[in-house]
Short mmCIF file of C-alpha atoms and ligand atoms in Angstrom, two decimals:
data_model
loop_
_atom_site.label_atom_id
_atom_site.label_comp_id
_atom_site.label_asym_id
_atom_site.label_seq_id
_atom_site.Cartn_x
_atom_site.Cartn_y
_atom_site.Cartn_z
CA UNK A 1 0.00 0.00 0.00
CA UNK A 2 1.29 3.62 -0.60
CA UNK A 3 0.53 6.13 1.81
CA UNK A 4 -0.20 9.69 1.00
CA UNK A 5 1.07 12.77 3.20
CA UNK A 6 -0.82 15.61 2.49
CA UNK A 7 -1.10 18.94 3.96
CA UNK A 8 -4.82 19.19 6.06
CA UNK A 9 -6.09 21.88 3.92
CA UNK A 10 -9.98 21.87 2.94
CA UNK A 11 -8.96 19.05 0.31
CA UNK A 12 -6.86 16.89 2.54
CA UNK A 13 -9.78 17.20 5.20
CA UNK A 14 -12.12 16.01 2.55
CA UNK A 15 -10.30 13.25 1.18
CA UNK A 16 -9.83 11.65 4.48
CA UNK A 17 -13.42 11.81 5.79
CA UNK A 18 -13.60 9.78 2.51
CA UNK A 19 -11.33 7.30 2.92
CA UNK A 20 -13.12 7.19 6.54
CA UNK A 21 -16.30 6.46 5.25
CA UNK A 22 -15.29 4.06 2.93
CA UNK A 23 -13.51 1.58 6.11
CA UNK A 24 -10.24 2.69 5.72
CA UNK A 25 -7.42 4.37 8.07
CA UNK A 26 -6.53 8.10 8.17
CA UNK A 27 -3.61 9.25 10.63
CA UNK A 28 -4.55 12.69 11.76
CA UNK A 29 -3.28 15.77 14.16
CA UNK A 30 -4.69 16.45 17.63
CA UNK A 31 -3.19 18.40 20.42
CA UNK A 32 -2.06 15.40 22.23
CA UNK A 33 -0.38 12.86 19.49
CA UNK A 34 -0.87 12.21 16.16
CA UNK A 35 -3.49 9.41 16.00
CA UNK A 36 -4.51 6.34 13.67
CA UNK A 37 -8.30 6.88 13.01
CA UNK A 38 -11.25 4.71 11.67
CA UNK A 39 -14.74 4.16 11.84
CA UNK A 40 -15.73 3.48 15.87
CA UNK A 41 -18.87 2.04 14.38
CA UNK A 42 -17.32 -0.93 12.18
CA UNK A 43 -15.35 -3.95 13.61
CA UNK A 44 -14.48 -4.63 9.90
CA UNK A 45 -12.53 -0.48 10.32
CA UNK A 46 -11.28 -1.17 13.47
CA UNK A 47 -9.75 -4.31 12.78
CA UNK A 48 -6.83 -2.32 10.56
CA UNK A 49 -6.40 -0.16 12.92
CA UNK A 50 -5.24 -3.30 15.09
CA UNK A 51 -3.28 -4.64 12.08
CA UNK A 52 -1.12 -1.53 11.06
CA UNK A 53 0.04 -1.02 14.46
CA UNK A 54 0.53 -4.63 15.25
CA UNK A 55 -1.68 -3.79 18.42
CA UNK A 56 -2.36 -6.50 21.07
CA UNK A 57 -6.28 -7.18 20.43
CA UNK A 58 -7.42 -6.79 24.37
CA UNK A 59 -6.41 -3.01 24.43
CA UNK A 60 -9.40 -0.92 23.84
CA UNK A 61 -9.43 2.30 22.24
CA UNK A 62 -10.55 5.76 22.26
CA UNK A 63 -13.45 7.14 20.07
CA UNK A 64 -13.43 10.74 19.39
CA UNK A 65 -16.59 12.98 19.21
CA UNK A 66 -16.96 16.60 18.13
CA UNK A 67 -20.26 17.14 19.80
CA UNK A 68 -21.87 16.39 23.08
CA UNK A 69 -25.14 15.14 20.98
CA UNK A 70 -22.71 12.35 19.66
CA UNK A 71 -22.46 11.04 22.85
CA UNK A 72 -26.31 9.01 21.93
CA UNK A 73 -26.11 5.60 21.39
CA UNK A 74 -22.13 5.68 22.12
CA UNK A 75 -22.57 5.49 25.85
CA UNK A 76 -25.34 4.41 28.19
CA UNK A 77 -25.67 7.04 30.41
CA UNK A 78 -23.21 9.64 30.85
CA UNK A 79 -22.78 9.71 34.52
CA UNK A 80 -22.58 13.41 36.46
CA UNK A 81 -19.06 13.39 36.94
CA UNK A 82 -18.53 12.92 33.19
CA UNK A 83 -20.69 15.63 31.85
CA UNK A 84 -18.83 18.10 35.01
CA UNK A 85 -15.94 16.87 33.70
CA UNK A 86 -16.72 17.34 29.76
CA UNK A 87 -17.76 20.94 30.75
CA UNK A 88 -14.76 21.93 31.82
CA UNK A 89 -11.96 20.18 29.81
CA UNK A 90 -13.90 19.29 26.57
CA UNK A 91 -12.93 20.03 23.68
CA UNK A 92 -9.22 18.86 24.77
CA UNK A 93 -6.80 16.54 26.20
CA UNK A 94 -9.22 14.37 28.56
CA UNK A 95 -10.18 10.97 28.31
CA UNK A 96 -13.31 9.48 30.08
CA UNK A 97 -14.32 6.00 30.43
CA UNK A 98 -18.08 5.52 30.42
CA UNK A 99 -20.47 2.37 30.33
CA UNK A 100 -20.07 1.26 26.69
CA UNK A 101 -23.80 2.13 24.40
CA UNK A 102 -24.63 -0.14 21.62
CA UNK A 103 -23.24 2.29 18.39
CA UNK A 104 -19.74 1.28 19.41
CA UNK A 105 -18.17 -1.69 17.41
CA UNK A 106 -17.10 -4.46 20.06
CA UNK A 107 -13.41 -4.54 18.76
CA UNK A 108 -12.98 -1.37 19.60
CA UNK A 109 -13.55 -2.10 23.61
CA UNK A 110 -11.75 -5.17 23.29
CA UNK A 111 -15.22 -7.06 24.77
CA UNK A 112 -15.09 -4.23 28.29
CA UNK A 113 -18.61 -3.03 28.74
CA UNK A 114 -16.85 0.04 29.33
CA UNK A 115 -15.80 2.90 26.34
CA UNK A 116 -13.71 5.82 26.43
CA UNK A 117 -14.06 9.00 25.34
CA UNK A 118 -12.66 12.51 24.35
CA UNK A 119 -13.28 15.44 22.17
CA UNK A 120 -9.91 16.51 20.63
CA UNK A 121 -9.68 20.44 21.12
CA UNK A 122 -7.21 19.90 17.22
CA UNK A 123 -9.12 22.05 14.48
CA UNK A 124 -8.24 19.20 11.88
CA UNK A 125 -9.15 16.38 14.22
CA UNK A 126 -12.35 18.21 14.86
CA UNK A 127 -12.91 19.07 10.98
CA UNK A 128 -12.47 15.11 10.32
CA UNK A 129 -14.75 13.96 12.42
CA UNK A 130 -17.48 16.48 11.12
CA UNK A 131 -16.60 15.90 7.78
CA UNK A 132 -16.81 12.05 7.78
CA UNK A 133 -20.21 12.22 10.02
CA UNK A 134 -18.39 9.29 12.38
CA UNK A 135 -17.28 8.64 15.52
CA UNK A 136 -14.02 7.72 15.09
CA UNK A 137 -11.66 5.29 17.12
CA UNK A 138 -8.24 6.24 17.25
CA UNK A 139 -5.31 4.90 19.44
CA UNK A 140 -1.36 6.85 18.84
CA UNK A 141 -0.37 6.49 15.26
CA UNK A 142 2.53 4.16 16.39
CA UNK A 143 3.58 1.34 15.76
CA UNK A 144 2.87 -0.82 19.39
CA UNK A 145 5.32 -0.39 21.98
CA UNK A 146 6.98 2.62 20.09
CA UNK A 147 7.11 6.38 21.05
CA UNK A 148 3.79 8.08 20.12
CA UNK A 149 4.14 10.48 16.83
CA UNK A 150 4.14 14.07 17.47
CA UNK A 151 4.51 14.70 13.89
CA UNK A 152 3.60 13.28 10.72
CA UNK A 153 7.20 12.81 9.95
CA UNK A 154 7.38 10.19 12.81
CA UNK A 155 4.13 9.28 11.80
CA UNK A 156 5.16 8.06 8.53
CA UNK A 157 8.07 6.45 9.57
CA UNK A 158 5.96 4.08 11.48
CA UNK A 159 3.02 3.75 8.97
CA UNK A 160 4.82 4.34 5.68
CA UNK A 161 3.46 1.33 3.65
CA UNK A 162 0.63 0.37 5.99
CA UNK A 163 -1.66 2.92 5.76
CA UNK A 164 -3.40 4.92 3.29
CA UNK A 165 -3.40 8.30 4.48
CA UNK A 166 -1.46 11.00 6.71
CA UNK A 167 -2.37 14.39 7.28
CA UNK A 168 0.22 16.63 8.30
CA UNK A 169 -1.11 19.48 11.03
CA UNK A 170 2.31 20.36 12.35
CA UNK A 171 3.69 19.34 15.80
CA UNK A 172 1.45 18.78 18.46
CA UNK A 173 0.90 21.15 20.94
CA UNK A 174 0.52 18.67 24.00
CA UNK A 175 2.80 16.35 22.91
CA UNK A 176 1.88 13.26 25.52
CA UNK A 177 -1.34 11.34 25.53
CA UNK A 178 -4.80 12.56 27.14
CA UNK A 179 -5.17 12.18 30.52
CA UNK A 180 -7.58 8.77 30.96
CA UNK A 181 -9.96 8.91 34.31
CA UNK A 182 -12.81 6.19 34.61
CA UNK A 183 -16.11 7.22 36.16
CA UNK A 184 -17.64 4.28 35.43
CA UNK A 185 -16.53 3.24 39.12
CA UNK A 186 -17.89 4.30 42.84
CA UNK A 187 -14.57 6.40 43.10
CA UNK A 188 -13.27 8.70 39.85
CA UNK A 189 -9.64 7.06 39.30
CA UNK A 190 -6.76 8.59 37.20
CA UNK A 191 -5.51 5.25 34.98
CA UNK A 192 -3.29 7.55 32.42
CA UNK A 193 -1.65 10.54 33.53
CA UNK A 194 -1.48 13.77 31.16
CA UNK A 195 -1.77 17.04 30.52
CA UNK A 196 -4.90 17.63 32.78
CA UNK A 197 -3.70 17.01 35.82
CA UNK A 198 -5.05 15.04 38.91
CA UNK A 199 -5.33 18.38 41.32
CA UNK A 200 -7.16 19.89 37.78
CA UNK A 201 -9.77 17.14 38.05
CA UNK A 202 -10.16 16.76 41.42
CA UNK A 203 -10.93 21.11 41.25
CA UNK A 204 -14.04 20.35 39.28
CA UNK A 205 -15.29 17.12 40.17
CA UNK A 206 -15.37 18.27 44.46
CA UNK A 207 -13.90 14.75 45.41
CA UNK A 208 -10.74 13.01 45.65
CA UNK A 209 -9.57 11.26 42.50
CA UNK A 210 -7.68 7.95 43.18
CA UNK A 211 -4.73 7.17 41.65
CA UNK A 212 -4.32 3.70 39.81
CA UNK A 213 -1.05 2.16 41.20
CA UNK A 214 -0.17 0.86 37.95
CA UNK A 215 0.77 5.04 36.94
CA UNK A 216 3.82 5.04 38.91
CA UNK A 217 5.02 1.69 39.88
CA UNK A 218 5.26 -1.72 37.84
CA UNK A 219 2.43 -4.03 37.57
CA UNK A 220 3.16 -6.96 39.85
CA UNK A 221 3.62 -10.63 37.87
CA UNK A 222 -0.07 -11.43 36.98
CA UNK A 223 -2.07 -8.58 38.79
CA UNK A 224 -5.08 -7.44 36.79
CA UNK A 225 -4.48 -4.03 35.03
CA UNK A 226 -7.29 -1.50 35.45
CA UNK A 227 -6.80 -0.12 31.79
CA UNK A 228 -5.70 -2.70 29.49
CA UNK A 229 -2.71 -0.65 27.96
CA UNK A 230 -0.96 -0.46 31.29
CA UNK A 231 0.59 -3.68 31.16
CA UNK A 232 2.43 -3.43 27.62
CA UNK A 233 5.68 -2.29 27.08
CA UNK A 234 5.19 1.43 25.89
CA UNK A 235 7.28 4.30 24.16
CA UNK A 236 10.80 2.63 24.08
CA UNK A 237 13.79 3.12 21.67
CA UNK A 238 16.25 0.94 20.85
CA UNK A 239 18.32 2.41 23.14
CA UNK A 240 18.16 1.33 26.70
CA UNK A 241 16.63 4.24 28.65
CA UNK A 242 17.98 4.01 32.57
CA UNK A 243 16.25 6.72 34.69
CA UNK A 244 18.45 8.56 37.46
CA UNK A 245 16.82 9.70 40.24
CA UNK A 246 18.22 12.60 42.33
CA UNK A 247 19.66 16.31 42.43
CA UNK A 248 21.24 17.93 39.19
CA UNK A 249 24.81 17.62 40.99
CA UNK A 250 24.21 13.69 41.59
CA UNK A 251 23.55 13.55 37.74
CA UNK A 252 25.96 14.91 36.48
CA UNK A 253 28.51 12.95 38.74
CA UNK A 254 26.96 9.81 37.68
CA UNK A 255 26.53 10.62 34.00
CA UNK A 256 30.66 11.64 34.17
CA UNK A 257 31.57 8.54 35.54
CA UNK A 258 29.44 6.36 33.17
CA UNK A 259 30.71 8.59 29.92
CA UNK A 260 31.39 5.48 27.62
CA UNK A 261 31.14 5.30 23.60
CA UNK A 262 27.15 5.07 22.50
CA UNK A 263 26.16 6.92 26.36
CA UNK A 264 23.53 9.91 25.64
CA UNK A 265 21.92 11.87 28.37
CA UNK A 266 18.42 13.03 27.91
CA UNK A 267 18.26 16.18 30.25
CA UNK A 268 17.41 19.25 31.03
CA UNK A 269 18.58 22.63 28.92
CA UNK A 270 20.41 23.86 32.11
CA UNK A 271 22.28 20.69 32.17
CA UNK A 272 23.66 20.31 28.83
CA UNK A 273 27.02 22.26 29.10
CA UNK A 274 28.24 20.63 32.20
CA UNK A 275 27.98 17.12 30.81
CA UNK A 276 30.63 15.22 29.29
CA UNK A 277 28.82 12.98 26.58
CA UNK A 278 26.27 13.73 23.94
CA UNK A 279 22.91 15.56 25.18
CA UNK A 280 19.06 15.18 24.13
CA UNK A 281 17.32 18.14 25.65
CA UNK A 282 14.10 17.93 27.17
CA UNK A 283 13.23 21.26 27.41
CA UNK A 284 13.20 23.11 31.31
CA UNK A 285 13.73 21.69 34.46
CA UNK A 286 10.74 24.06 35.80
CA UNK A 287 8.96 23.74 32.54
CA UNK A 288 6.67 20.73 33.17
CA UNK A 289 4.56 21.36 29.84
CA UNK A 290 7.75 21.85 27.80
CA UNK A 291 9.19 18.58 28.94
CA UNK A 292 5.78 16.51 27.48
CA UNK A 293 5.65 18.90 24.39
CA UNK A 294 9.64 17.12 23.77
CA UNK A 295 9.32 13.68 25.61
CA UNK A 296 8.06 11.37 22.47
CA UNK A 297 10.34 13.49 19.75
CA UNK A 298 13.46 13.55 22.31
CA UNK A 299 12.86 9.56 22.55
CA UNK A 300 13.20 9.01 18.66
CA UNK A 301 16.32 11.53 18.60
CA UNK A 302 18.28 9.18 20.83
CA UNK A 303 18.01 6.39 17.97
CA UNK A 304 18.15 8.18 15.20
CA UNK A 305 21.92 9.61 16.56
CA UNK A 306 22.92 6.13 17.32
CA UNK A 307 22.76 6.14 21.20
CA UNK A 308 22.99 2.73 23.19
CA UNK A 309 22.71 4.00 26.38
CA UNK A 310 20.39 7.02 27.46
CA UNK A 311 20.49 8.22 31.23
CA UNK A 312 17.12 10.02 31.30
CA UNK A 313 17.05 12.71 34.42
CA UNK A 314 14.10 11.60 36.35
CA UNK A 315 11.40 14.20 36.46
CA UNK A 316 9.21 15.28 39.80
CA UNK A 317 6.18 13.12 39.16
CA UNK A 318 3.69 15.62 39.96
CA UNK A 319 1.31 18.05 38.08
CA UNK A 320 2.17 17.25 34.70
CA UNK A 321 5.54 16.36 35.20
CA UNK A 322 3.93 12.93 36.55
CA UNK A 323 2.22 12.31 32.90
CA UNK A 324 6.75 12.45 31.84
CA UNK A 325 7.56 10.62 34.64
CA UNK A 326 4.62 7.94 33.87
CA UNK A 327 5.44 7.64 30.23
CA UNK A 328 9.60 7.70 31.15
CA UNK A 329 9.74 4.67 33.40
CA UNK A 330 7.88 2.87 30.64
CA UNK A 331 10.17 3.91 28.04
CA UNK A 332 13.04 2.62 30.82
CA UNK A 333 11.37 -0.62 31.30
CA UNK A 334 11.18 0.38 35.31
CA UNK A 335 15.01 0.41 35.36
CA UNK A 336 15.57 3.52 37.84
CA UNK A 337 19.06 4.39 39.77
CA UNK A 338 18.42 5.95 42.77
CA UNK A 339 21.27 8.18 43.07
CA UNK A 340 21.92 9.95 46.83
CA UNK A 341 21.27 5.99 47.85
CA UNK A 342 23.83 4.80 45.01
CA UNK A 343 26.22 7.12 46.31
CA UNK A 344 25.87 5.53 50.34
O1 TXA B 401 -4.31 11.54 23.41
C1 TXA B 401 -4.78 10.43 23.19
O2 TXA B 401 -5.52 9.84 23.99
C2 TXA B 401 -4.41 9.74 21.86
C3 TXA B 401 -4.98 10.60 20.74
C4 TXA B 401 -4.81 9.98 19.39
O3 TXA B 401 -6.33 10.91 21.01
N1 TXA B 401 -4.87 8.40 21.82
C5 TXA B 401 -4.29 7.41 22.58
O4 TXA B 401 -4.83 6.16 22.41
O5 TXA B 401 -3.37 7.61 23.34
P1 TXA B 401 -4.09 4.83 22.87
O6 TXA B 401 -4.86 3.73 22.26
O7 TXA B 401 -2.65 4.88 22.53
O8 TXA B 401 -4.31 4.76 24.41
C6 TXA B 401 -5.59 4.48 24.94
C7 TXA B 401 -5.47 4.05 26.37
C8 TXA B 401 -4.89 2.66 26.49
O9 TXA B 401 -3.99 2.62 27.59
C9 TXA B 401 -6.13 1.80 26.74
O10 TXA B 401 -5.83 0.63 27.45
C10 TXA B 401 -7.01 2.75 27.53
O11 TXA B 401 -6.78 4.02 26.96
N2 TXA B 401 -8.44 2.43 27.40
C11 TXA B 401 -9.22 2.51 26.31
N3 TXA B 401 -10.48 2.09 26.56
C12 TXA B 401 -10.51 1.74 27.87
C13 TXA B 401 -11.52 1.23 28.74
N4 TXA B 401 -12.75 0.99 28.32
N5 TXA B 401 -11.17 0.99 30.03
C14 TXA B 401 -9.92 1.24 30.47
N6 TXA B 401 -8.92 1.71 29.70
C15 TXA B 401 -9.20 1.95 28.41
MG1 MG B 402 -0.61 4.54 22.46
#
C-alpha cells in the first residue's frame, strides 16, 4: 500500500473523511499525538487499525466525538461526573471512560462493557470527524510499543506502507497522551496521567480522584491491570533508557563517571554544558509542559543519533511532570538508579 502525506487543507480534510467512510485508516493531528483513526462504528474499520500497528487485540481504544449530541447511542448514560468533567476540559486533552452504548463496534472495547471518550480540542481532528459524520476510534499512530508520533514525519516512519493516508497538522501542541480517568466506578480514578492534571480534576469534580497504582510503579507478575494498555511495554527506543533519580549535581557525577562510547543523556537545557557525553534536551527543568511537548520526539532523537545507552534525568512526578515521569519509566522498562542511595 502507498501512503499519501498531504497537507490538512480543505482538500486533505475532505479526502480523508472519505477514505473514513469508505472503512479505511486516516492518521490525523490532535493536540495530544498524532493518532490512527477509523470508523468506531465498524469492527471490519477497526480491525486495521489493530493490524497496522501490530496492536495486542485486548487493548481498547478511544473514540473521538466533536459534539456532546454524539455522545447518543455511544454510551449508556453519561454519569454526572462525566458531563462536570466534559464541561470543563472538553474540547481537549481528557479521556473518560463511560459504560459502553450499543453504536460502538465491540473490537474497539476489546469485549469491556466500558468505552472511552474525548473530544480533541485539534481544528483538523475536529474538521475530520465532522466531515466524515463518524465517531471515530483512534489509538497513537505508532507502531505498538513505540514512542507516540508528534509529527507526521514520525508518523510516517511508522506507517509508511501500511496505511493509506497522513495528514500533516504540524507538531502537536501537547505532545503526551490525554489524561484517561474512569467514572464508570464508585470512586473517579486517574488510569493515564497527562496534561490535565489530577489536582485539575479533582478542582471540578469536588472529590478526591484515586490514583491507579499501575501510573507510577510496575504491575506486579499477573495482577489485573485496570486499563488494558498499562501492562504493555510502551514508548521505548532501541536504546536502553535508565532513569536517574536525584539532584542535578548527583547527575551529572553519575553521567561523568558512566561517559562510555554510545552513552547519551536526555536532560534538562540547564544541564547540557556541564555534561561530558552527547545531550538530548528535554526542554526546562521548571517547565513541566515543555518537557511533554519534547518527551516522544526527544525519545526518537536518541536512535536516530545512534545512542545505546540514554540516562534520562528523572522528572518530579507531579502536576504534569507525573504524565513524563509515567510515560519515562515505561520507556526505561522500570530500570531507575536511585542516586543519593547509590552514592551511600
Ligand atoms: O491523546 C490520546 O488519547 C491519543 C490521541 C490519538 O487521542 N490516543 C491514545 O490512544 O493515546 P491509545 O490507544 O494509545 O491509548 C488508549 C489508552 C490505552 O492505555 C487503553 O488501554 C485505555 O486508553 N483504554 C481505552 N479504553 C478503555 C476502557 N474501556 N477501560 C480502560 N482503559 C481503556
Ligand atoms: Mg498509544
Amino acid at each position: 500500500m502507498q501512503t499519501q502525506l498531504l497537507p490538512a487543507n480543505e482538500a486533505g480534510i475532505a479526502f480523508a473523511a472519505r477514505l473514513l467512510q469508505e472503512g479505511q485508516t486516516v492518521a490525523i493531528p490532535t493536540e495530544t499525538v498524532y493518532g490512527l483513526a477509523a470508523d468506531a462504528t465498524s469492527n471490519e474499520a477497526v480491525a486495521k487499525i489493530f493490524a497496522a500497528k501490530g496492536r495486542p487485540q485486548d487493548n481498547p481504544l478511544i473514540v473521538h466525538i466533536a459534539a456532546m449530541q454524539e455522545l447518543e447511542g455511544l454510551v449508556r448514560t453519561v454519569p454526572a461526573a462525566a458531563y462536570k468533567l466534559a464541561q470543563a476540559f472538553w474540547p481537549g486533552p481528557l479521556t473518560i471512560i463511560m459504560p459502553k452504548g450499543p453504536k460502538v463496534a465491540d473490537a474497539v472495547c476489546a469485549g469491556l462493557d466500558t468505552v472511552a471518550i474525548r473530544m480533541p480540542s485539534h481544528p483538523v481532528a475536529a474538521a475530520v470527524i465532522k466531515k466524515s459524520g463518524l465517531p471515530l476510534a483512534a489509538p497513537s499512530a505508532n507502531r505498538s510499543g513505540l514512542p507516540s508520533p508528534t509529527t507526521a514525519d514520525h508518523t510516517l516512519r511508522d506507517m509508511d506502507g501500511r496505511i493509506p493516508l497522513i495528514l500533516d497538522g504540524g507538531a502537536c501542541k501537547v505532545g503526551v497522551e490525554s489524561t484517561v480517568i474512569t467514572v464508570a466506578a464508585d470512586t473517579p480514578t486517574l488510569l493515564r496521567p497527562g496534561y490535565i492534571t489530577k489536582e485539575q480534576l479533582e478542582q471540578v469534580l469536588g472529590e478526591p480522584v484515586a490514583l491507579s497504582d499501575a501510573i507510577l510503579h510496575k504491575l506486579k507478575e499477573g495482577e489485573a491491570a485496570p486499563s488494558p494498555g498499562m501492562k504493555y511495554k510502551h514508548y521505548s527506543p532501541k536504546a536502553n533508557v535508565i532513569l536517574l533519580k536525584g539532584s542535578q549535581q548527583a547527575y551529572r557525577e553519575y553521567v561523568c563517571q558512566h561517559a562510555e562510547v554510545g552513552v547519551f543523556a536526555m536532560c534538562y537545557d540547564e544541564e547540557v554544558s556541564s555534561l561530558p557525553v552527547p545531550c538530548v534536551v528535554c526542554g526546562s527543568r521548571q517547565d513541566e509542559a515543555a518537557q511533554a511537548r519534547r518527551l516522544f520526539a526527544a525519545l526518537r532523537e536518541c536512535d536516530e543519533k545512534g545512542a545505546v545507552t540514554v540516562y534520562a534525568h528523572c522528572p518530579k512526578p507531579t502536576g504534569v511532570g507525573m504524565a513524563v515521569y509515567n510515560r519515562l519509566i515505561r520507556a526505561a522498562a522500570f530500570q531507575v538508579v536511585e542516586l543519593e542511595a547509590a552514592k551511600l
